mmCIF file of C-alpha atoms and ligand atoms in Angstrom:
data_model
loop_
_atom_site.group_PDB
_atom_site.id
_atom_site.type_symbol
_atom_site.label_atom_id
_atom_site.label_comp_id
_atom_site.label_asym_id
_atom_site.label_seq_id
_atom_site.Cartn_x
_atom_site.Cartn_y
_atom_site.Cartn_z
ATOM 1 C CA UNK A 1 0.000 0.000 0.000
ATOM 2 C CA UNK A 2 1.243 3.457 -0.832
ATOM 3 C CA UNK A 3 1.752 5.516 2.316
ATOM 4 C CA UNK A 4 1.056 8.754 0.462
ATOM 5 C CA UNK A 5 -2.505 7.522 -0.111
ATOM 6 C CA UNK A 6 -3.181 7.734 3.628
ATOM 7 C CA UNK A 7 -5.371 10.618 4.724
ATOM 8 C CA UNK A 8 -3.117 12.164 7.388
ATOM 9 C CA UNK A 9 -5.255 13.941 9.984
ATOM 10 C CA UNK A 10 -8.264 11.651 9.546
ATOM 11 C CA UNK A 11 -10.055 10.351 12.654
ATOM 12 C CA UNK A 12 -9.601 6.578 12.951
ATOM 13 C CA UNK A 13 -12.648 4.403 13.591
ATOM 14 C CA UNK A 14 -11.869 0.815 14.524
ATOM 15 C CA UNK A 15 -14.018 -2.295 14.949
ATOM 16 C CA UNK A 16 -13.499 -6.041 14.760
ATOM 17 C CA UNK A 17 -15.625 -6.063 11.597
ATOM 18 C CA UNK A 18 -18.770 -4.413 10.240
ATOM 19 C CA UNK A 19 -20.206 -3.266 13.567
ATOM 20 C CA UNK A 20 -18.276 -0.015 13.747
ATOM 21 C CA UNK A 21 -20.074 1.120 10.584
ATOM 22 C CA UNK A 22 -23.147 1.685 12.780
ATOM 23 C CA UNK A 23 -21.076 4.191 14.761
ATOM 24 C CA UNK A 24 -19.322 5.664 11.725
ATOM 25 C CA UNK A 25 -22.665 6.424 10.062
ATOM 26 C CA UNK A 26 -23.780 8.658 12.934
ATOM 27 C CA UNK A 27 -20.337 10.218 13.315
ATOM 28 C CA UNK A 28 -20.299 11.089 9.598
ATOM 29 C CA UNK A 29 -23.667 12.816 10.003
ATOM 30 C CA UNK A 30 -22.667 14.744 13.113
ATOM 31 C CA UNK A 31 -19.171 15.682 11.868
ATOM 32 C CA UNK A 32 -19.631 15.656 8.108
ATOM 33 C CA UNK A 33 -16.717 17.998 7.340
ATOM 34 C CA UNK A 34 -14.096 15.755 8.941
ATOM 35 C CA UNK A 35 -12.010 12.979 7.363
ATOM 36 C CA UNK A 36 -12.246 9.404 8.625
ATOM 37 C CA UNK A 37 -10.423 6.137 8.186
ATOM 38 C CA UNK A 38 -12.503 3.057 8.991
ATOM 39 C CA UNK A 39 -10.618 -0.116 9.846
ATOM 40 C CA UNK A 40 -12.455 -3.426 10.252
ATOM 41 C CA UNK A 41 -10.509 -6.481 11.374
ATOM 42 C CA UNK A 42 -13.006 -8.769 9.606
ATOM 43 C CA UNK A 43 -10.425 -11.497 9.031
ATOM 44 C CA UNK A 44 -10.155 -12.026 12.792
ATOM 45 C CA UNK A 45 -13.727 -11.232 13.882
ATOM 46 C CA UNK A 46 -15.438 -11.995 16.157
ATOM 47 C CA UNK A 47 -13.477 -10.656 19.104
ATOM 48 C CA UNK A 48 -16.285 -11.289 21.594
ATOM 49 C CA UNK A 49 -15.250 -14.763 22.672
ATOM 50 C CA UNK A 50 -11.492 -14.118 22.646
ATOM 51 C CA UNK A 51 -9.285 -13.704 25.719
ATOM 52 C CA UNK A 52 -8.311 -10.374 27.213
ATOM 53 C CA UNK A 53 -4.733 -10.753 25.935
ATOM 54 C CA UNK A 54 -5.760 -11.517 22.347
ATOM 55 C CA UNK A 55 -8.305 -8.677 22.140
ATOM 56 C CA UNK A 56 -5.708 -6.325 23.576
ATOM 57 C CA UNK A 57 -2.997 -7.415 21.081
ATOM 58 C CA UNK A 58 -5.340 -7.186 18.065
ATOM 59 C CA UNK A 59 -6.669 -3.801 19.148
ATOM 60 C CA UNK A 60 -3.190 -2.431 19.816
ATOM 61 C CA UNK A 61 -2.098 -3.516 16.324
ATOM 62 C CA UNK A 62 -5.077 -1.752 14.775
ATOM 63 C CA UNK A 63 -4.505 1.440 16.753
ATOM 64 C CA UNK A 64 -0.807 1.500 15.759
ATOM 65 C CA UNK A 65 -1.779 0.982 12.117
ATOM 66 C CA UNK A 66 -4.219 3.884 12.250
ATOM 67 C CA UNK A 67 -1.523 6.047 13.860
ATOM 68 C CA UNK A 68 0.839 5.092 10.996
ATOM 69 C CA UNK A 69 -1.900 6.154 8.580
ATOM 70 C CA UNK A 70 -1.787 9.613 10.139
ATOM 71 C CA UNK A 71 -4.633 9.467 12.686
ATOM 72 C CA UNK A 72 -4.094 11.519 15.830
ATOM 73 C CA UNK A 73 -7.367 10.379 17.325
ATOM 74 C CA UNK A 74 -8.787 6.839 17.198
ATOM 75 C CA UNK A 75 -12.248 5.742 18.305
ATOM 76 C CA UNK A 76 -12.619 2.101 19.317
ATOM 77 C CA UNK A 77 -16.088 1.638 17.797
ATOM 78 C CA UNK A 78 -16.190 -1.781 19.417
ATOM 79 C CA UNK A 79 -17.438 -2.482 22.922
ATOM 80 C CA UNK A 80 -15.330 -5.605 23.324
ATOM 81 C CA UNK A 81 -12.144 -3.708 22.475
ATOM 82 C CA UNK A 82 -13.269 -0.780 24.637
ATOM 83 C CA UNK A 83 -13.906 -3.159 27.546
ATOM 84 C CA UNK A 84 -10.757 -5.224 27.209
ATOM 85 C CA UNK A 85 -8.077 -3.047 25.648
ATOM 86 C CA UNK A 86 -8.865 0.663 25.974
ATOM 87 C CA UNK A 87 -7.564 1.297 29.471
ATOM 88 C CA UNK A 88 -4.281 -0.576 28.899
ATOM 89 C CA UNK A 89 -3.693 1.251 25.617
ATOM 90 C CA UNK A 90 -4.491 4.638 27.195
ATOM 91 C CA UNK A 91 -2.480 4.142 30.356
ATOM 92 C CA UNK A 92 0.367 1.839 29.367
ATOM 93 C CA UNK A 93 0.939 2.216 25.622
ATOM 94 C CA UNK A 94 0.122 5.793 24.624
ATOM 95 C CA UNK A 95 2.763 7.435 26.846
ATOM 96 C CA UNK A 96 5.489 5.492 25.018
ATOM 97 C CA UNK A 97 3.929 5.371 21.515
ATOM 98 C CA UNK A 98 3.022 9.073 21.364
ATOM 99 C CA UNK A 99 1.619 10.976 24.356
ATOM 100 C CA UNK A 100 -0.049 13.495 22.006
ATOM 101 C CA UNK A 101 -2.332 10.909 20.347
ATOM 102 C CA UNK A 102 -5.638 9.821 21.831
ATOM 103 C CA UNK A 103 -7.761 6.678 21.818
ATOM 104 C CA UNK A 104 -11.391 6.839 22.977
ATOM 105 C CA UNK A 105 -13.986 4.099 23.503
ATOM 106 C CA UNK A 106 -17.751 3.723 23.265
ATOM 107 C CA UNK A 107 -18.735 2.459 26.713
ATOM 108 C CA UNK A 108 -18.464 5.674 28.695
ATOM 109 C CA UNK A 109 -20.501 7.857 26.274
ATOM 110 C CA UNK A 110 -23.178 5.160 26.154
ATOM 111 C CA UNK A 111 -23.302 4.777 29.940
ATOM 112 C CA UNK A 112 -23.672 8.550 30.333
ATOM 113 C CA UNK A 113 -26.981 8.712 28.484
ATOM 114 C CA UNK A 114 -28.712 5.749 30.183
ATOM 115 C CA UNK A 115 -29.834 7.696 33.270
ATOM 116 C CA UNK A 116 -31.907 10.123 31.209
ATOM 117 C CA UNK A 117 -33.651 7.368 29.287
ATOM 118 C CA UNK A 118 -34.884 4.771 31.777
ATOM 119 C CA UNK A 119 -37.982 5.624 33.837
ATOM 120 C CA UNK A 120 -38.290 2.371 35.776
ATOM 121 C CA UNK A 121 -34.517 2.402 36.584
ATOM 122 C CA UNK A 122 -34.359 -1.262 35.501
ATOM 123 C CA UNK A 123 -32.374 -1.844 32.325
ATOM 124 C CA UNK A 124 -31.031 -4.743 30.277
ATOM 125 C CA UNK A 125 -27.608 -4.769 28.610
ATOM 126 C CA UNK A 126 -26.899 -7.036 25.642
ATOM 127 C CA UNK A 127 -23.310 -7.579 24.514
ATOM 128 C CA UNK A 128 -20.636 -10.035 23.535
ATOM 129 C CA UNK A 129 -19.363 -12.551 26.084
ATOM 130 C CA UNK A 130 -16.216 -10.461 26.484
ATOM 131 C CA UNK A 131 -18.092 -7.215 27.131
ATOM 132 C CA UNK A 132 -20.589 -8.805 29.532
ATOM 133 C CA UNK A 133 -17.935 -10.755 31.477
ATOM 134 C CA UNK A 134 -15.841 -7.598 31.847
ATOM 135 C CA UNK A 135 -18.766 -6.000 33.768
ATOM 136 C CA UNK A 136 -17.740 -2.686 32.199
ATOM 137 C CA UNK A 137 -21.334 -1.533 31.664
ATOM 138 C CA UNK A 138 -22.622 -2.151 35.225
ATOM 139 C CA UNK A 139 -19.486 -0.483 36.599
ATOM 140 C CA UNK A 140 -19.677 2.587 34.350
ATOM 141 C CA UNK A 141 -23.455 2.987 34.659
ATOM 142 C CA UNK A 142 -23.558 2.534 38.446
ATOM 143 C CA UNK A 143 -20.689 5.001 38.900
ATOM 144 C CA UNK A 144 -22.940 7.635 37.315
ATOM 145 C CA UNK A 145 -26.359 6.296 38.360
ATOM 146 C CA UNK A 146 -26.100 4.062 41.463
ATOM 147 C CA UNK A 147 -29.895 3.559 41.569
ATOM 148 C CA UNK A 148 -30.144 1.753 38.225
ATOM 149 C CA UNK A 149 -30.615 -2.020 38.351
ATOM 150 C CA UNK A 150 -28.792 -3.708 35.482
ATOM 151 C CA UNK A 151 -29.359 -7.175 34.028
ATOM 152 C CA UNK A 152 -26.821 -8.372 31.465
ATOM 153 C CA UNK A 153 -27.061 -10.994 28.740
ATOM 154 C CA UNK A 154 -24.199 -12.271 26.580
ATOM 155 C CA UNK A 155 -25.262 -13.077 23.007
ATOM 156 C CA UNK A 156 -22.260 -14.935 21.527
ATOM 157 C CA UNK A 157 -24.034 -15.868 18.272
ATOM 158 C CA UNK A 158 -25.227 -12.408 17.280
ATOM 159 C CA UNK A 159 -21.917 -11.061 15.898
ATOM 160 C CA UNK A 160 -21.195 -14.237 13.854
ATOM 161 C CA UNK A 161 -24.707 -13.943 12.362
ATOM 162 C CA UNK A 162 -23.920 -10.409 11.176
ATOM 163 C CA UNK A 163 -20.372 -11.154 10.021
ATOM 164 C CA UNK A 164 -21.654 -14.123 8.001
ATOM 165 C CA UNK A 165 -24.505 -12.247 6.329
ATOM 166 C CA UNK A 166 -27.180 -14.192 8.252
ATOM 167 C CA UNK A 167 -28.999 -11.208 9.802
ATOM 168 C CA UNK A 168 -32.225 -12.022 7.941
ATOM 169 C CA UNK A 169 -32.156 -15.784 8.397
ATOM 170 C CA UNK A 170 -34.386 -17.953 10.572
ATOM 171 C CA UNK A 171 -31.241 -18.724 12.583
ATOM 172 C CA UNK A 172 -31.168 -15.043 13.505
ATOM 173 C CA UNK A 173 -34.805 -15.248 14.670
ATOM 174 C CA UNK A 174 -33.943 -18.187 16.895
ATOM 175 C CA UNK A 175 -30.889 -16.647 18.576
ATOM 176 C CA UNK A 176 -32.337 -13.142 18.885
ATOM 177 C CA UNK A 177 -35.556 -14.395 20.492
ATOM 178 C CA UNK A 178 -33.695 -16.771 22.804
ATOM 179 C CA UNK A 179 -31.537 -14.071 24.387
ATOM 180 C CA UNK A 180 -34.260 -11.432 24.566
ATOM 181 C CA UNK A 181 -36.662 -13.873 26.237
ATOM 182 C CA UNK A 182 -33.962 -14.909 28.731
ATOM 183 C CA UNK A 183 -33.191 -11.297 29.612
ATOM 184 C CA UNK A 184 -36.771 -10.031 29.855
ATOM 185 C CA UNK A 185 -37.880 -13.012 31.950
ATOM 186 C CA UNK A 186 -35.340 -12.065 34.623
ATOM 187 C CA UNK A 187 -36.982 -8.698 35.319
ATOM 188 C CA UNK A 188 -40.290 -7.574 33.797
ATOM 189 C CA UNK A 189 -39.618 -4.018 35.023
ATOM 190 C CA UNK A 190 -36.897 -3.549 32.411
ATOM 191 C CA UNK A 191 -37.954 -0.558 30.293
ATOM 192 C CA UNK A 192 -34.709 -0.001 28.328
ATOM 193 C CA UNK A 193 -32.485 -2.392 26.419
ATOM 194 C CA UNK A 194 -28.987 -1.164 25.747
ATOM 195 C CA UNK A 195 -27.367 -2.690 22.668
ATOM 196 C CA UNK A 196 -23.817 -2.853 24.025
ATOM 197 C CA UNK A 197 -22.265 -4.135 20.819
ATOM 198 C CA UNK A 198 -21.860 -2.078 17.671
ATOM 199 C CA UNK A 199 -22.889 -5.020 15.492
ATOM 200 C CA UNK A 200 -26.328 -5.296 17.087
ATOM 201 C CA UNK A 201 -28.017 -2.398 15.238
ATOM 202 C CA UNK A 202 -27.491 -4.551 12.131
ATOM 203 C CA UNK A 203 -29.968 -6.980 13.759
ATOM 204 C CA UNK A 204 -32.313 -4.213 14.911
ATOM 205 C CA UNK A 205 -35.239 -5.382 12.765
ATOM 206 C CA UNK A 206 -35.145 -8.772 14.517
ATOM 207 C CA UNK A 207 -34.462 -7.302 17.963
ATOM 208 C CA UNK A 208 -37.528 -5.015 17.618
ATOM 209 C CA UNK A 209 -39.646 -7.964 16.562
ATOM 210 C CA UNK A 210 -38.964 -9.884 19.794
ATOM 211 C CA UNK A 211 -38.868 -6.983 22.255
ATOM 212 C CA UNK A 212 -42.072 -5.885 24.060
ATOM 213 C CA UNK A 213 -43.363 -2.689 22.415
ATOM 214 C CA UNK A 214 -43.130 -0.762 25.699
ATOM 215 C CA UNK A 215 -39.378 -1.358 25.983
ATOM 216 C CA UNK A 216 -37.032 1.267 24.530
ATOM 217 C CA UNK A 217 -34.055 0.014 22.523
ATOM 218 C CA UNK A 218 -30.959 2.136 22.957
ATOM 219 C CA UNK A 219 -28.341 2.116 20.186
ATOM 220 C CA UNK A 220 -24.986 3.799 20.607
ATOM 221 C CA UNK A 221 -24.161 5.632 17.369
ATOM 222 C CA UNK A 222 -25.792 8.986 18.008
ATOM 223 C CA UNK A 223 -24.522 9.181 21.589
ATOM 224 C CA UNK A 224 -20.952 8.333 20.576
ATOM 225 C CA UNK A 225 -21.112 10.870 17.736
ATOM 226 C CA UNK A 226 -22.332 13.657 20.043
ATOM 227 C CA UNK A 227 -19.726 12.760 22.611
ATOM 228 C CA UNK A 228 -16.979 12.947 19.958
ATOM 229 C CA UNK A 229 -18.238 16.335 18.808
ATOM 230 C CA UNK A 230 -18.184 17.545 22.389
ATOM 231 C CA UNK A 231 -14.683 16.098 22.882
ATOM 232 C CA UNK A 232 -13.369 18.035 19.871
ATOM 233 C CA UNK A 233 -14.958 21.228 21.192
ATOM 234 C CA UNK A 234 -13.288 20.700 24.562
ATOM 235 C CA UNK A 235 -9.922 19.819 22.968
ATOM 236 C CA UNK A 236 -9.141 22.472 20.335
ATOM 237 C CA UNK A 237 -5.521 21.269 20.152
ATOM 238 C CA UNK A 238 -6.776 17.874 18.900
ATOM 239 C CA UNK A 239 -9.465 19.435 16.731
ATOM 240 C CA UNK A 240 -6.788 21.483 14.957
ATOM 241 C CA UNK A 241 -4.970 18.267 13.957
ATOM 242 C CA UNK A 242 -8.095 16.768 12.355
ATOM 243 C CA UNK A 243 -8.389 17.503 8.636
ATOM 244 C CA UNK A 244 -11.698 18.421 7.018
ATOM 245 C CA UNK A 245 -12.274 17.327 3.435
ATOM 246 C CA UNK A 246 -15.341 15.199 4.150
ATOM 247 C CA UNK A 247 -13.647 11.952 3.078
ATOM 248 C CA UNK A 248 -13.821 8.426 4.481
ATOM 249 C CA UNK A 249 -11.367 5.690 3.506
ATOM 250 C CA UNK A 250 -12.221 2.069 4.334
ATOM 251 C CA UNK A 251 -9.767 -0.676 5.216
ATOM 252 C CA UNK A 252 -10.398 -4.295 6.074
ATOM 253 C CA UNK A 253 -8.109 -7.174 7.000
ATOM 254 C CA UNK A 254 -10.349 -9.423 4.848
ATOM 255 C CA UNK A 255 -10.620 -9.457 1.088
ATOM 256 C CA UNK A 256 -11.547 -5.885 0.132
ATOM 257 C CA UNK A 257 -14.382 -6.929 -2.219
ATOM 258 C CA UNK A 258 -15.861 -9.143 0.523
ATOM 259 C CA UNK A 259 -16.097 -6.107 2.771
ATOM 260 C CA UNK A 260 -17.181 -3.535 0.198
ATOM 261 C CA UNK A 261 -20.429 -5.258 -0.801
ATOM 262 C CA UNK A 262 -22.170 -5.553 2.603
ATOM 263 C CA UNK A 263 -20.637 -2.272 3.778
ATOM 264 C CA UNK A 264 -22.063 -0.448 0.725
ATOM 265 C CA UNK A 265 -25.478 -1.995 1.364
ATOM 266 C CA UNK A 266 -25.477 -0.929 4.980
ATOM 267 C CA UNK A 267 -24.187 2.599 4.355
ATOM 268 C CA UNK A 268 -26.509 3.061 1.374
ATOM 269 C CA UNK A 269 -23.681 4.250 -0.878
ATOM 270 C CA UNK A 270 -21.040 2.604 -2.954
ATOM 271 C CA UNK A 271 -17.764 2.257 -1.113
ATOM 272 C CA UNK A 272 -14.534 0.651 -2.269
ATOM 273 C CA UNK A 273 -12.479 -0.730 0.591
ATOM 274 C CA UNK A 274 -8.745 -1.490 0.632
ATOM 275 C CA UNK A 275 -6.988 -4.456 2.130
ATOM 276 C CA UNK A 276 -4.657 -3.970 5.080
ATOM 277 C CA UNK A 277 -2.679 -6.411 7.199
ATOM 278 C CA UNK A 278 -2.237 -6.092 10.940
ATOM 279 C CA UNK A 279 0.748 -7.444 12.816
HETATM 280 N N1 DGL B 1 -18.737 -4.720 17.396
HETATM 281 C C1 DGL B 1 -18.041 -5.395 18.462
HETATM 282 C C2 DGL B 1 -18.536 -4.904 19.809
HETATM 283 O O1 DGL B 1 -19.099 -3.836 19.871
HETATM 284 C C3 DGL B 1 -18.178 -6.870 18.243
HETATM 285 C C4 DGL B 1 -17.111 -7.662 18.863
HETATM 286 C C5 DGL B 1 -16.892 -9.008 18.225
HETATM 287 O O2 DGL B 1 -16.204 -9.037 17.220
HETATM 288 O O3 DGL B 1 -17.354 -9.998 18.786
HETATM 289 O O4 DGL B 1 -18.327 -5.539 20.819
#
């Protein structure tokens, strides 16, 4: 790959695969003038059932790659990576890699908005096994809103369904219903379901179908986008390093054509991705 083709000054958006596109879409709307580089590690997705060490190593590689591509700011648009790798990268790696660069996650901005949404103060969190086992959501939410009762459900099959293009299949019906029924049966007072995985909005049509109509489904994209906008306002020194030509460049660790087709369908516009290797 030709280094000069990198968009230096773009904001990096990273996910294990397609899920981060659900965050990118809202970020592009909120910050349309900025440049972005999307990086999906589709060849190694899903991350959700992998160990802490492996998720950390993969995420670190992706962040370093995005830094090499000229990003000063990287958003981990992946809850699993945010839960398992963000703190170590921020506290241990950034000071030696480059103390001026920043890496932000999606869990904190999502947790911040929960308190204004739930009325009953009983919520359900759906996520990958890695995110749920990390207990990051209950910790972050209860730090801000100690009165909220949180029930969590790991849905290990949901990301593979999306990554394998099975979101509309009867298999998706089975696994979506199974986890929603399990979660809702634990506490009928749940009035809000937080989709704590960026892939899950790609199953939203199925999730809606099996969720009681009175229950609000909370997706992350808009909240992460607003939080990023606010971050750039509060950090003019970082904002000044971010270029604004309204471009987005897409990279995947999988075959580029494999990625481009479903990504174009989801984004509603034709995109041509490039292949990248991570090591
Ligand atoms: N989109 C990632 C998340 O938000 C999915 C992780 C995976 O690859 O399992 O957690």
